[in-house]
């Protein structure tokens, strides 16, 4: 089945294999004449990036690229990106890549118009209203993985290089004006990245569905996102050229990010400090801490998870779903413990302090206390 569609939710999404060819047209339609393509170091040297630059170049839009982006992008990367944007007199950003390239690209486009430090726009209360709207550059997002969903999000996660804490930076203008979802761009993903990004999408849908906040639209999207991951992630992992599975995973990633407007939870609260300190892959970290968090949340979500299991065709209620998660992790080569990712027990207290103040903690179905966070880290490591 060929999956091609144009969606206008939550932004203009051009979905389908080969649609990267439309990149220059969408730049011009949105008034972008001097785009800066922002991606991470690993992607910068790959053929899919050269293809995107060739498309821009052939249309007279240049081939400017900034790729000084870490796996967990930070304020140093951001400052350098804004400097490159201004030095090149650019008028728009193409955020290209996985979560790191997408998050940093969006943040550069936003900060190009600001005089305050980026931390003044953390996702707290109405801090976003501090921003100057003048000078925020338009963003075109091009995801090359199927996980974070940052291509349809209104925030970026940026690590403070001084405190080693991850901060969620929010503004409605972070939402790209156009997103090109071309599953062909994900075909070359290594198995470990397919697994990690896919489990990130799964975690987004699971936590959004489990969050106690009232948002029925997001709950429905999360549930269908879980189904798409269940049916397609093993396929994409087994055969990276399965374009239908790749397309469905790309949809699931976007759905997870839309759904988590309802909230996230302790999976992300634990994962963010680990990623900030140990520079682990975010999605893979989520996958490792998922079972302990499910056990912790069971009293509050047992009936809800049983309903989800029934929809997914999993028998056995909560226990059946939990066993499915363990089996899926095993099938995808996810390690059982964070220690396999290089995480030690010597910084549990520090990470627990960070976890309970992480903006995702408030969405957990069971209150994440300091003692609970310490216990969950100990179980996970």
Tab-separated table of C-alpha atoms in Angstrom:
chain	number	residue	atom	x	y	z
A	1	UNK	CA	0.000	0.000	0.000
A	2	UNK	CA	1.285	3.462	-0.940
A	3	UNK	CA	0.802	5.900	1.930
A	4	UNK	CA	0.611	9.493	0.703
A	5	UNK	CA	-1.378	12.320	2.250
A	6	UNK	CA	-1.547	16.049	2.929
A	7	UNK	CA	-2.616	16.852	6.486
A	8	UNK	CA	-3.246	20.171	8.196
A	9	UNK	CA	-3.038	18.916	11.777
A	10	UNK	CA	-1.285	20.158	13.860
A	11	UNK	CA	0.499	21.937	10.991
A	12	UNK	CA	0.818	21.438	7.235
A	13	UNK	CA	2.221	17.912	6.823
A	14	UNK	CA	3.323	16.573	3.434
A	15	UNK	CA	3.407	12.834	3.959
A	16	UNK	CA	4.700	10.213	1.550
A	17	UNK	CA	7.705	8.547	-0.025
A	18	UNK	CA	9.794	10.841	-2.223
A	19	UNK	CA	8.244	14.090	-1.010
A	20	UNK	CA	11.612	15.556	-0.053
A	21	UNK	CA	11.615	16.661	-3.712
A	22	UNK	CA	9.094	19.368	-2.708
A	23	UNK	CA	11.485	21.000	-0.202
A	24	UNK	CA	12.441	24.028	-2.300
A	25	UNK	CA	8.823	24.668	-3.324
A	26	UNK	CA	7.725	24.815	0.309
A	27	UNK	CA	10.600	27.149	1.159
A	28	UNK	CA	9.538	29.576	-1.568
A	29	UNK	CA	5.837	29.313	-0.666
A	30	UNK	CA	6.699	30.405	2.872
A	31	UNK	CA	8.945	33.276	1.885
A	32	UNK	CA	12.238	31.501	2.597
A	33	UNK	CA	14.897	32.534	0.095
A	34	UNK	CA	18.076	31.930	2.105
A	35	UNK	CA	17.471	28.803	4.202
A	36	UNK	CA	19.949	27.367	6.695
A	37	UNK	CA	19.720	23.581	6.944
A	38	UNK	CA	20.446	22.493	10.510
A	39	UNK	CA	21.275	18.887	11.302
A	40	UNK	CA	23.599	16.834	13.495
A	41	UNK	CA	27.201	15.893	12.741
A	42	UNK	CA	26.416	12.282	11.891
A	43	UNK	CA	23.729	13.143	9.360
A	44	UNK	CA	25.710	15.950	7.748
A	45	UNK	CA	27.869	13.507	5.789
A	46	UNK	CA	25.063	11.198	4.635
A	47	UNK	CA	23.572	11.047	1.107
A	48	UNK	CA	20.076	12.075	2.271
A	49	UNK	CA	21.505	15.387	3.495
A	50	UNK	CA	23.416	15.950	0.269
A	51	UNK	CA	20.173	15.213	-1.613
A	52	UNK	CA	18.310	17.888	0.365
A	53	UNK	CA	21.094	20.427	-0.245
A	54	UNK	CA	21.113	19.558	-3.966
A	55	UNK	CA	17.354	20.222	-4.153
A	56	UNK	CA	17.829	23.638	-2.517
A	57	UNK	CA	20.844	24.485	-4.667
A	58	UNK	CA	19.083	23.570	-7.914
A	59	UNK	CA	16.261	25.945	-6.994
A	60	UNK	CA	18.643	28.845	-6.352
A	61	UNK	CA	18.322	28.673	-2.559
A	62	UNK	CA	21.981	27.886	-1.819
A	63	UNK	CA	23.313	24.956	0.188
A	64	UNK	CA	24.052	26.450	3.600
A	65	UNK	CA	24.351	23.915	6.413
A	66	UNK	CA	25.060	24.026	10.151
A	67	UNK	CA	25.810	20.690	11.815
A	68	UNK	CA	27.687	21.452	15.040
A	69	UNK	CA	24.960	19.679	16.999
A	70	UNK	CA	25.451	17.180	19.832
A	71	UNK	CA	23.211	14.103	20.315
A	72	UNK	CA	21.639	15.948	23.256
A	73	UNK	CA	21.755	19.532	21.903
A	74	UNK	CA	22.881	22.233	24.302
A	75	UNK	CA	23.150	25.995	24.684
A	76	UNK	CA	26.664	26.033	23.199
A	77	UNK	CA	25.323	24.432	19.990
A	78	UNK	CA	22.433	26.900	20.069
A	79	UNK	CA	24.637	29.976	20.364
A	80	UNK	CA	26.801	28.742	17.486
A	81	UNK	CA	23.740	28.031	15.366
A	82	UNK	CA	22.257	31.474	15.946
A	83	UNK	CA	25.620	33.051	15.082
A	84	UNK	CA	25.771	31.055	11.821
A	85	UNK	CA	22.170	32.009	11.013
A	86	UNK	CA	22.878	35.706	11.467
A	87	UNK	CA	26.277	35.614	9.750
A	88	UNK	CA	24.702	34.078	6.653
A	89	UNK	CA	21.790	36.522	6.669
A	90	UNK	CA	19.397	33.589	6.551
A	91	UNK	CA	15.629	34.007	6.579
A	92	UNK	CA	14.446	30.510	7.484
A	93	UNK	CA	15.530	27.186	8.954
A	94	UNK	CA	15.225	23.678	7.613
A	95	UNK	CA	15.352	21.498	10.731
A	96	UNK	CA	16.604	18.188	9.368
A	97	UNK	CA	17.207	14.964	11.241
A	98	UNK	CA	16.285	13.147	14.397
A	99	UNK	CA	15.378	14.850	17.637
A	100	UNK	CA	18.705	16.641	18.006
A	101	UNK	CA	18.682	18.325	14.594
A	102	UNK	CA	14.973	19.111	14.797
A	103	UNK	CA	15.149	20.521	18.331
A	104	UNK	CA	18.192	22.656	17.664
A	105	UNK	CA	16.922	23.874	14.299
A	106	UNK	CA	13.656	25.040	15.839
A	107	UNK	CA	15.487	26.720	18.724
A	108	UNK	CA	17.842	28.577	16.353
A	109	UNK	CA	14.916	29.909	14.309
A	110	UNK	CA	13.257	31.104	17.504
A	111	UNK	CA	16.314	32.561	19.250
A	112	UNK	CA	17.366	34.462	16.124
A	113	UNK	CA	14.682	36.965	17.116
A	114	UNK	CA	15.335	37.169	20.875
A	115	UNK	CA	17.506	39.311	23.138
A	116	UNK	CA	16.778	37.374	26.356
A	117	UNK	CA	18.654	34.143	27.217
A	118	UNK	CA	16.999	30.921	26.089
A	119	UNK	CA	16.313	29.837	29.684
A	120	UNK	CA	13.819	32.705	29.996
A	121	UNK	CA	11.506	30.712	27.720
A	122	UNK	CA	11.422	27.468	29.672
A	123	UNK	CA	8.032	25.742	29.609
A	124	UNK	CA	6.865	27.244	32.891
A	125	UNK	CA	3.567	29.096	33.222
A	126	UNK	CA	3.326	31.885	30.673
A	127	UNK	CA	7.073	32.435	30.268
A	128	UNK	CA	6.635	32.013	26.502
A	129	UNK	CA	4.838	35.383	26.411
A	130	UNK	CA	8.186	37.066	27.152
A	131	UNK	CA	9.316	36.389	23.591
A	132	UNK	CA	9.628	38.999	20.901
A	133	UNK	CA	7.682	37.818	17.843
A	134	UNK	CA	9.703	39.976	15.485
A	135	UNK	CA	12.615	38.124	13.955
A	136	UNK	CA	11.444	34.553	14.656
A	137	UNK	CA	12.296	32.720	11.445
A	138	UNK	CA	9.941	30.264	9.725
A	139	UNK	CA	10.798	26.571	10.128
A	140	UNK	CA	10.415	23.677	7.724
A	141	UNK	CA	10.910	20.344	9.493
A	142	UNK	CA	12.186	17.199	7.805
A	143	UNK	CA	12.377	14.203	10.169
A	144	UNK	CA	14.845	11.460	9.262
A	145	UNK	CA	13.933	9.187	12.176
A	146	UNK	CA	10.601	7.981	13.542
A	147	UNK	CA	10.647	8.734	17.224
A	148	UNK	CA	10.711	12.154	18.822
A	149	UNK	CA	7.871	13.753	16.873
A	150	UNK	CA	9.654	17.084	17.273
A	151	UNK	CA	8.615	17.872	13.704
A	152	UNK	CA	5.083	18.594	14.958
A	153	UNK	CA	5.987	20.006	18.375
A	154	UNK	CA	5.946	23.479	19.905
A	155	UNK	CA	9.006	22.928	22.079
A	156	UNK	CA	12.673	21.956	22.039
A	157	UNK	CA	14.675	20.128	24.669
A	158	UNK	CA	17.982	21.934	25.229
A	159	UNK	CA	20.639	20.869	27.743
A	160	UNK	CA	22.172	23.537	29.986
A	161	UNK	CA	25.889	22.879	29.558
A	162	UNK	CA	26.692	24.435	32.944
A	163	UNK	CA	24.199	22.529	35.097
A	164	UNK	CA	23.839	19.426	32.873
A	165	UNK	CA	20.058	19.657	33.106
A	166	UNK	CA	17.636	19.302	30.219
A	167	UNK	CA	15.199	22.169	29.811
A	168	UNK	CA	12.019	22.222	27.740
A	169	UNK	CA	11.869	25.503	25.804
A	170	UNK	CA	8.369	26.371	24.577
A	171	UNK	CA	6.723	28.801	22.211
A	172	UNK	CA	3.847	28.348	19.724
A	173	UNK	CA	6.162	29.637	16.972
A	174	UNK	CA	8.360	26.539	17.419
A	175	UNK	CA	5.722	24.703	15.372
A	176	UNK	CA	7.070	24.336	11.826
A	177	UNK	CA	5.107	26.012	9.034
A	178	UNK	CA	5.496	22.850	6.948
A	179	UNK	CA	6.654	19.353	7.837
A	180	UNK	CA	7.820	16.928	5.153
A	181	UNK	CA	7.424	13.329	6.320
A	182	UNK	CA	9.234	11.216	3.736
A	183	UNK	CA	9.670	7.632	4.988
A	184	UNK	CA	12.378	7.007	2.387
A	185	UNK	CA	14.669	9.223	4.488
A	186	UNK	CA	14.445	6.700	7.363
A	187	UNK	CA	15.353	3.610	5.334
A	188	UNK	CA	19.074	3.906	6.110
A	189	UNK	CA	18.649	4.088	9.887
A	190	UNK	CA	20.785	1.510	11.719
A	191	UNK	CA	18.839	-1.124	13.658
A	192	UNK	CA	19.827	0.356	17.021
A	193	UNK	CA	18.470	3.778	16.010
A	194	UNK	CA	15.304	2.246	14.559
A	195	UNK	CA	14.780	0.517	17.910
A	196	UNK	CA	15.610	3.517	20.084
A	197	UNK	CA	13.567	6.052	18.138
A	198	UNK	CA	10.664	3.623	17.794
A	199	UNK	CA	10.607	3.029	21.532
A	200	UNK	CA	10.642	6.797	22.042
A	201	UNK	CA	7.429	7.042	19.997
A	202	UNK	CA	5.988	4.157	22.031
A	203	UNK	CA	6.927	5.886	25.304
A	204	UNK	CA	5.295	9.139	24.184
A	205	UNK	CA	2.046	7.364	23.347
A	206	UNK	CA	2.109	5.222	26.493
A	207	UNK	CA	2.770	8.114	28.862
A	208	UNK	CA	0.291	10.436	27.168
A	209	UNK	CA	-2.390	7.740	27.358
A	210	UNK	CA	-1.571	7.062	31.026
A	211	UNK	CA	-1.450	10.712	32.099
A	212	UNK	CA	-4.320	11.638	34.445
A	213	UNK	CA	-5.030	14.955	32.735
A	214	UNK	CA	-8.241	15.403	30.740
A	215	UNK	CA	-7.589	15.474	27.004
A	216	UNK	CA	-9.696	12.851	25.184
A	217	UNK	CA	-8.391	13.823	21.741
A	218	UNK	CA	-4.813	13.166	22.795
A	219	UNK	CA	-5.785	9.921	24.539
A	220	UNK	CA	-7.341	8.609	21.329
A	221	UNK	CA	-4.326	9.595	19.241
A	222	UNK	CA	-2.000	7.944	21.778
A	223	UNK	CA	-3.924	4.690	21.665
A	224	UNK	CA	-3.816	4.456	17.877
A	225	UNK	CA	-0.125	5.417	17.995
A	226	UNK	CA	0.528	2.430	20.276
A	227	UNK	CA	-1.176	0.176	17.738
A	228	UNK	CA	0.913	1.491	14.864
A	229	UNK	CA	4.125	0.900	16.839
A	230	UNK	CA	3.054	-2.605	17.848
A	231	UNK	CA	2.291	-3.594	14.260
A	232	UNK	CA	5.139	-1.807	12.483
A	233	UNK	CA	8.217	-1.356	14.687
A	234	UNK	CA	9.218	-5.047	14.600
A	235	UNK	CA	8.751	-4.982	10.808
A	236	UNK	CA	10.881	-1.856	10.355
A	237	UNK	CA	13.523	-3.310	12.665
A	238	UNK	CA	13.653	-6.631	10.801
A	239	UNK	CA	13.660	-5.045	7.330
A	240	UNK	CA	14.735	-1.419	7.138
A	241	UNK	CA	13.559	-1.175	3.520
A	242	UNK	CA	9.929	-1.996	4.430
A	243	UNK	CA	8.586	1.386	3.337
A	244	UNK	CA	5.045	0.758	4.587
A	245	UNK	CA	6.324	-0.048	8.081
A	246	UNK	CA	8.637	2.963	7.943
A	247	UNK	CA	5.718	5.214	6.938
A	248	UNK	CA	3.496	3.933	9.731
A	249	UNK	CA	6.285	4.471	12.257
A	250	UNK	CA	6.706	8.020	10.980
A	251	UNK	CA	2.980	8.558	11.635
A	252	UNK	CA	3.270	7.012	15.108
A	253	UNK	CA	6.137	9.369	15.966
A	254	UNK	CA	4.124	12.446	14.993
A	255	UNK	CA	1.088	11.086	16.842
A	256	UNK	CA	3.110	10.581	20.023
A	257	UNK	CA	4.241	14.193	20.000
A	258	UNK	CA	0.713	15.474	19.390
A	259	UNK	CA	-0.632	13.183	22.124
A	260	UNK	CA	1.796	14.289	24.806
A	261	UNK	CA	0.078	17.661	24.975
A	262	UNK	CA	-1.888	15.591	27.516
A	263	UNK	CA	1.278	15.064	29.557
A	264	UNK	CA	4.249	12.749	29.942
A	265	UNK	CA	5.491	11.028	33.088
A	266	UNK	CA	8.242	9.323	35.020
A	267	UNK	CA	9.712	7.483	32.026
A	268	UNK	CA	10.767	10.870	30.676
A	269	UNK	CA	11.482	12.337	34.130
A	270	UNK	CA	14.094	9.610	34.670
A	271	UNK	CA	15.379	9.614	31.107
A	272	UNK	CA	16.109	13.341	30.874
A	273	UNK	CA	18.697	13.473	33.718
A	274	UNK	CA	20.367	10.287	32.437
A	275	UNK	CA	20.671	11.764	28.946
A	276	UNK	CA	21.929	15.105	30.233
A	277	UNK	CA	24.650	13.552	32.409
A	278	UNK	CA	25.633	10.426	30.471
A	279	UNK	CA	24.700	11.516	26.926
A	280	UNK	CA	22.706	8.323	26.334
A	281	UNK	CA	20.258	7.911	23.445
A	282	UNK	CA	16.951	9.338	24.678
A	283	UNK	CA	14.633	6.724	23.178
A	284	UNK	CA	16.780	3.810	24.274
A	285	UNK	CA	16.935	5.256	27.796
A	286	UNK	CA	13.130	5.502	27.805
A	287	UNK	CA	12.904	1.852	26.788
A	288	UNK	CA	15.190	0.719	29.611
A	289	UNK	CA	13.312	2.547	32.391
A	290	UNK	CA	9.849	1.682	31.046
A	291	UNK	CA	9.186	-1.563	33.011
A	292	UNK	CA	10.077	-0.171	36.472
A	293	UNK	CA	7.873	2.866	35.810
A	294	UNK	CA	4.986	0.668	34.660
A	295	UNK	CA	5.254	-1.315	37.909
A	296	UNK	CA	5.388	1.912	39.925
A	297	UNK	CA	2.316	3.350	38.190
A	298	UNK	CA	0.279	0.136	38.222
A	299	UNK	CA	-2.108	1.122	41.068
A	300	UNK	CA	-3.252	4.175	39.121
A	301	UNK	CA	-3.309	2.814	35.553
A	302	UNK	CA	-4.161	-0.895	35.781
A	303	UNK	CA	-7.684	-0.565	34.341
A	304	UNK	CA	-6.592	1.952	31.719
A	305	UNK	CA	-3.743	-0.274	30.519
A	306	UNK	CA	-6.066	-3.300	30.457
A	307	UNK	CA	-8.349	-1.362	28.095
A	308	UNK	CA	-5.396	-0.453	25.889
A	309	UNK	CA	-4.219	-4.064	25.855
A	310	UNK	CA	-7.654	-5.183	24.655
A	311	UNK	CA	-7.547	-2.635	21.822
A	312	UNK	CA	-4.058	-3.815	20.866
A	313	UNK	CA	-5.126	-7.445	20.822
A	314	UNK	CA	-3.046	-8.335	23.865
A	315	UNK	CA	-4.672	-10.744	26.317
A	316	UNK	CA	-4.125	-10.730	30.074
A	317	UNK	CA	-4.864	-7.136	30.985
A	318	UNK	CA	-2.088	-5.148	32.664
A	319	UNK	CA	0.122	-8.231	33.118
A	320	UNK	CA	-0.272	-9.145	29.462
A	321	UNK	CA	0.694	-5.612	28.405
A	322	UNK	CA	3.692	-5.600	30.737
A	323	UNK	CA	4.890	-8.945	29.350
A	324	UNK	CA	4.413	-7.592	25.819
A	325	UNK	CA	6.656	-4.597	26.621
A	326	UNK	CA	9.369	-6.944	27.930
A	327	UNK	CA	9.095	-9.125	24.816
A	328	UNK	CA	9.208	-6.112	22.490
A	329	UNK	CA	12.304	-4.751	24.217
A	330	UNK	CA	13.989	-8.151	23.894
A	331	UNK	CA	13.084	-8.400	20.193
A	332	UNK	CA	14.616	-4.954	19.576
A	333	UNK	CA	17.837	-5.613	21.502
A	334	UNK	CA	17.041	-3.110	24.261
A	335	UNK	CA	19.301	-3.667	27.300
A	336	UNK	CA	17.685	-4.667	30.593
A	337	UNK	CA	19.601	-2.143	32.703
A	338	UNK	CA	20.961	1.393	32.378
A	339	UNK	CA	24.363	0.119	33.494
A	340	UNK	CA	24.696	-1.381	29.991
A	341	UNK	CA	24.487	2.200	28.665
A	342	UNK	CA	27.289	3.287	31.001
A	343	UNK	CA	25.128	4.676	33.811
A	344	UNK	CA	26.527	4.193	37.325
A	345	UNK	CA	24.922	4.256	40.754
A	346	UNK	CA	27.160	7.062	42.062
A	347	UNK	CA	24.882	9.891	40.860
A	348	UNK	CA	21.448	8.489	41.758
A	349	UNK	CA	20.759	11.186	44.364
A	350	UNK	CA	21.644	13.943	41.908
A	351	UNK	CA	19.551	12.442	39.101
A	352	UNK	CA	16.591	11.912	41.434
A	353	UNK	CA	16.671	15.591	42.434
A	354	UNK	CA	16.609	16.486	38.735
A	355	UNK	CA	13.839	14.002	37.930
A	356	UNK	CA	11.292	15.316	40.420
A	357	UNK	CA	11.536	18.881	39.082
A	358	UNK	CA	11.551	17.819	35.419
A	359	UNK	CA	8.484	19.318	33.700
A	360	UNK	CA	7.306	15.830	32.736
A	361	UNK	CA	7.058	14.661	36.360
A	362	UNK	CA	3.739	16.406	36.944
A	363	UNK	CA	2.016	14.200	34.380
A	364	UNK	CA	2.878	10.934	36.074
A	365	UNK	CA	-0.222	9.064	37.353
A	366	UNK	CA	1.479	8.422	40.719
A	367	UNK	CA	3.324	11.263	42.469
A	368	UNK	CA	7.043	11.033	41.755
A	369	UNK	CA	8.604	11.727	45.145
A	370	UNK	CA	12.330	11.975	45.759
A	371	UNK	CA	12.419	8.552	47.425
A	372	UNK	CA	10.412	7.020	44.579
A	373	UNK	CA	12.790	8.494	41.994
A	374	UNK	CA	15.806	7.102	43.852
A	375	UNK	CA	14.196	3.663	44.007
A	376	UNK	CA	13.282	3.717	40.316
A	377	UNK	CA	16.839	4.709	39.362
A	378	UNK	CA	18.265	1.944	41.517
A	379	UNK	CA	15.943	-0.606	39.894
A	380	UNK	CA	16.744	0.696	36.411
A	381	UNK	CA	20.524	0.789	36.808
